[in-house]
Amino acid sequence: MTTSSQALLRCYDCGCTYDHGDRTRCSCGEPLWFDLDVSGFEWPAETNQETGRDPATAGSWRYDAVLPVSAPDTTTLPPGSTPLVRAGALDSFADCGLYLKPEGQNPTGSFKDRGTAVGVAHALDTGADWIGTVSHGNMALSTSAYAAAAGLECAVFVPADIPSERLDLLARHDPHVFRVEGDYGRLYEETLALNTDGDAGVTFVNSDTPLRVAGQKTIAYELLEQFRLGSSNVPSSPNMPSSSAVPDAIVLPVSSGGQASGVWKALRELTRSGALADDDIPRLYFVQAAPCDPIATAFREGREEVTPIDADETIAVSIANSDPPSGTRALTAARDTDGAVVSVSDEATREAMDRLATDAGLAVEPSSAVALAGVRKLSDRGEIAADESVVTILTGSGYKESVETEPRCRDIDLADLEHELASVVES
Ligand SMILES: *Cc1c(COP(=O)(O)O)cnc(C)c1O
Ligand SMILES: [Zn+2]
């Protein structure tokens, strides 16, 4: 078994390698990722249902051949195995053949569980008692829950202005929460420095660290395997847009750039192993909320690097990072795959969120709906063609927080039950 403490870390940008498993940054300043030998990778022969019964290969552990750690014995919350849904009802809205990957179905309601599981496995491997993260939402919840399941202590650093409902959600798993007054970007980097330079005794698994990115790449392995097998949970039908075994594009929201990096890493590994042909590499499109879009801004301006911006408030709170630590890596990923980084207005996000809920039955948070709004924008601009198939990653569940909308209900008297119902049914 390879463990993360033995595996090599590499800089995507300058190629420098390091062998300290807890290091997260290259000396050039860019983020590192694991450099594993994936040359022997083949798509698993058994179906997910067959392998999924074994905790060692359940969920995203199915791809443990390409992960720096194996499933711990205490795996009680395997992440992944979310369905790939063919969403024909939204094709005309998206103006392409739309597939959805609802990551809200992970144990704590977001894709963050994929990366957390790998971070927790590494902490157990190295005998650490503590795991930590810097987050104001999904990652804090995910890390707290997985630490609880693994019997680890958990330190969560949250910004001082965190809404109290989110603290309540976290409190269920009883982590040690530190509410921090001060710059969030610096807090993020200073906790990572503790991993390598300090002896705080806490493994920090922040959003773009090598362990987390390794876990997050499983989403791309999984969706490409599902697409290949046509294993959408909606039966394939004549309106299947494409007979290709690979989607033309993958669209996802981007904040720190960790998830975007993971998806790109997966595509690079799959082409290196021969499991994906060079001609078949899906274009990667990343979407931001217009009020806070440093990566889209750099893309639009043709810049080589992402720099911090002065951001405004957005309803897409989970992706409001004005100083993204893996922003430049995400920018590079979009360019490398002939994709793009775009931003969408909060109004477009609300509309996409509404369509997902009313036409596809999927409640997602605004930070996920930006991806569908992005698909629509890219179709409008002619960057996505009507006959192309596009997988949109819906990163998180919409059932955690309410988004204030007009109440949609009728107030009736019990005495008028039948009459009131009939008036709706007949209309
Ligand atoms: C964390 C998160 C994102 C952004 O992921 P990054 O890896 O930080 O780019 C998007 N959507 C949701 C729901 C998230 O929780
Ligand atoms: Zn470097």
PDB file of N, CA and C in Angstrom, residues 144-145 147-148 152-156 167-177:
ATOM      1  N   SER A 144     -15.844  17.948  10.223  1.00  0.00           N
ATOM      2  CA  SER A 144     -16.329  17.650  11.579  1.00  0.00           C
ATOM      3  C   SER A 144     -16.995  16.278  11.633  1.00  0.00           C
ATOM      4  N   ALA A 145     -17.815  15.981  10.635  1.00  0.00           N
ATOM      5  CA  ALA A 145     -18.540  14.704  10.631  1.00  0.00           C
ATOM      6  C   ALA A 145     -17.590  13.522  10.434  1.00  0.00           C
ATOM      7  N   ALA A 147     -14.372  13.431  11.055  1.00  0.00           N
ATOM      8  CA  ALA A 147     -13.523  13.292  12.245  1.00  0.00           C
ATOM      9  C   ALA A 147     -14.292  12.529  13.313  1.00  0.00           C
ATOM     10  N   ALA A 148     -15.558  12.869  13.486  1.00  0.00           N
ATOM     11  CA  ALA A 148     -16.374  12.181  14.491  1.00  0.00           C
ATOM     12  C   ALA A 148     -16.448  10.686  14.182  1.00  0.00           C
ATOM     13  N   LEU A 152     -11.425  11.028  15.578  1.00  0.00           N
ATOM     14  CA  LEU A 152     -10.386  12.067  15.633  1.00  0.00           C
ATOM     15  C   LEU A 152     -10.959  13.340  16.247  1.00  0.00           C
ATOM     16  N   GLU A 153     -10.066  14.117  16.845  1.00  0.00           N
ATOM     17  CA  GLU A 153     -10.472  15.454  17.274  1.00  0.00           C
ATOM     18  C   GLU A 153     -10.412  16.373  16.055  1.00  0.00           C
ATOM     19  N   CYS A 154     -11.256  17.385  16.058  1.00  0.00           N
ATOM     20  CA  CYS A 154     -11.337  18.253  14.878  1.00  0.00           C
ATOM     21  C   CYS A 154     -11.295  19.725  15.265  1.00  0.00           C
ATOM     22  N   ALA A 155     -10.382  20.467  14.640  1.00  0.00           N
ATOM     23  CA  ALA A 155     -10.303  21.922  14.853  1.00  0.00           C
ATOM     24  C   ALA A 155     -10.802  22.633  13.607  1.00  0.00           C
ATOM     25  N   VAL A 156     -11.815  23.462  13.784  1.00  0.00           N
ATOM     26  CA  VAL A 156     -12.383  24.183  12.649  1.00  0.00           C
ATOM     27  C   VAL A 156     -12.219  25.682  12.875  1.00  0.00           C
ATOM     28  N   LEU A 167     -23.117  27.528  12.412  1.00  0.00           N
ATOM     29  CA  LEU A 167     -22.470  27.047  13.644  1.00  0.00           C
ATOM     30  C   LEU A 167     -23.321  25.940  14.268  1.00  0.00           C
ATOM     31  N   ASP A 168     -24.630  26.096  14.183  1.00  0.00           N
ATOM     32  CA  ASP A 168     -25.529  25.066  14.726  1.00  0.00           C
ATOM     33  C   ASP A 168     -25.346  23.742  14.003  1.00  0.00           C
ATOM     34  N   LEU A 169     -25.224  23.810  12.669  1.00  0.00           N
ATOM     35  CA  LEU A 169     -25.035  22.577  11.896  1.00  0.00           C
ATOM     36  C   LEU A 169     -23.746  21.875  12.315  1.00  0.00           C
ATOM     37  N   LEU A 170     -22.686  22.670  12.456  1.00  0.00           N
ATOM     38  CA  LEU A 170     -21.386  22.124  12.845  1.00  0.00           C
ATOM     39  C   LEU A 170     -21.437  21.486  14.224  1.00  0.00           C
ATOM     40  N   ALA A 171     -22.130  22.157  15.128  1.00  0.00           N
ATOM     41  CA  ALA A 171     -22.124  21.759  16.542  1.00  0.00           C
ATOM     42  C   ALA A 171     -22.620  20.333  16.742  1.00  0.00           C
ATOM     43  N   ARG A 172     -23.416  19.850  15.800  1.00  0.00           N
ATOM     44  CA  ARG A 172     -23.926  18.474  15.930  1.00  0.00           C
ATOM     45  C   ARG A 172     -22.805  17.456  16.048  1.00  0.00           C
ATOM     46  N   HIS A 173     -21.674  17.737  15.386  1.00  0.00           N
ATOM     47  CA  HIS A 173     -20.565  16.774  15.398  1.00  0.00           C
ATOM     48  C   HIS A 173     -19.509  17.131  16.442  1.00  0.00           C
ATOM     49  N   ASP A 174     -19.779  18.167  17.204  1.00  0.00           N
ATOM     50  CA  ASP A 174     -18.943  18.566  18.339  1.00  0.00           C
ATOM     51  C   ASP A 174     -17.467  18.811  18.009  1.00  0.00           C
ATOM     52  N   PRO A 175     -17.171  19.578  16.960  1.00  0.00           N
ATOM     53  CA  PRO A 175     -15.763  19.935  16.719  1.00  0.00           C
ATOM     54  C   PRO A 175     -15.349  21.082  17.646  1.00  0.00           C
ATOM     55  N   HIS A 176     -14.040  21.376  17.661  1.00  0.00           N
ATOM     56  CA  HIS A 176     -13.551  22.556  18.374  1.00  0.00           C
ATOM     57  C   HIS A 176     -13.585  23.708  17.375  1.00  0.00           C
ATOM     58  N   VAL A 177     -14.485  24.647  17.576  1.00  0.00           N
ATOM     59  CA  VAL A 177     -14.654  25.728  16.610  1.00  0.00           C
ATOM     60  C   VAL A 177     -13.969  26.996  17.109  1.00  0.00           C
TER      61      VAL A 177
END
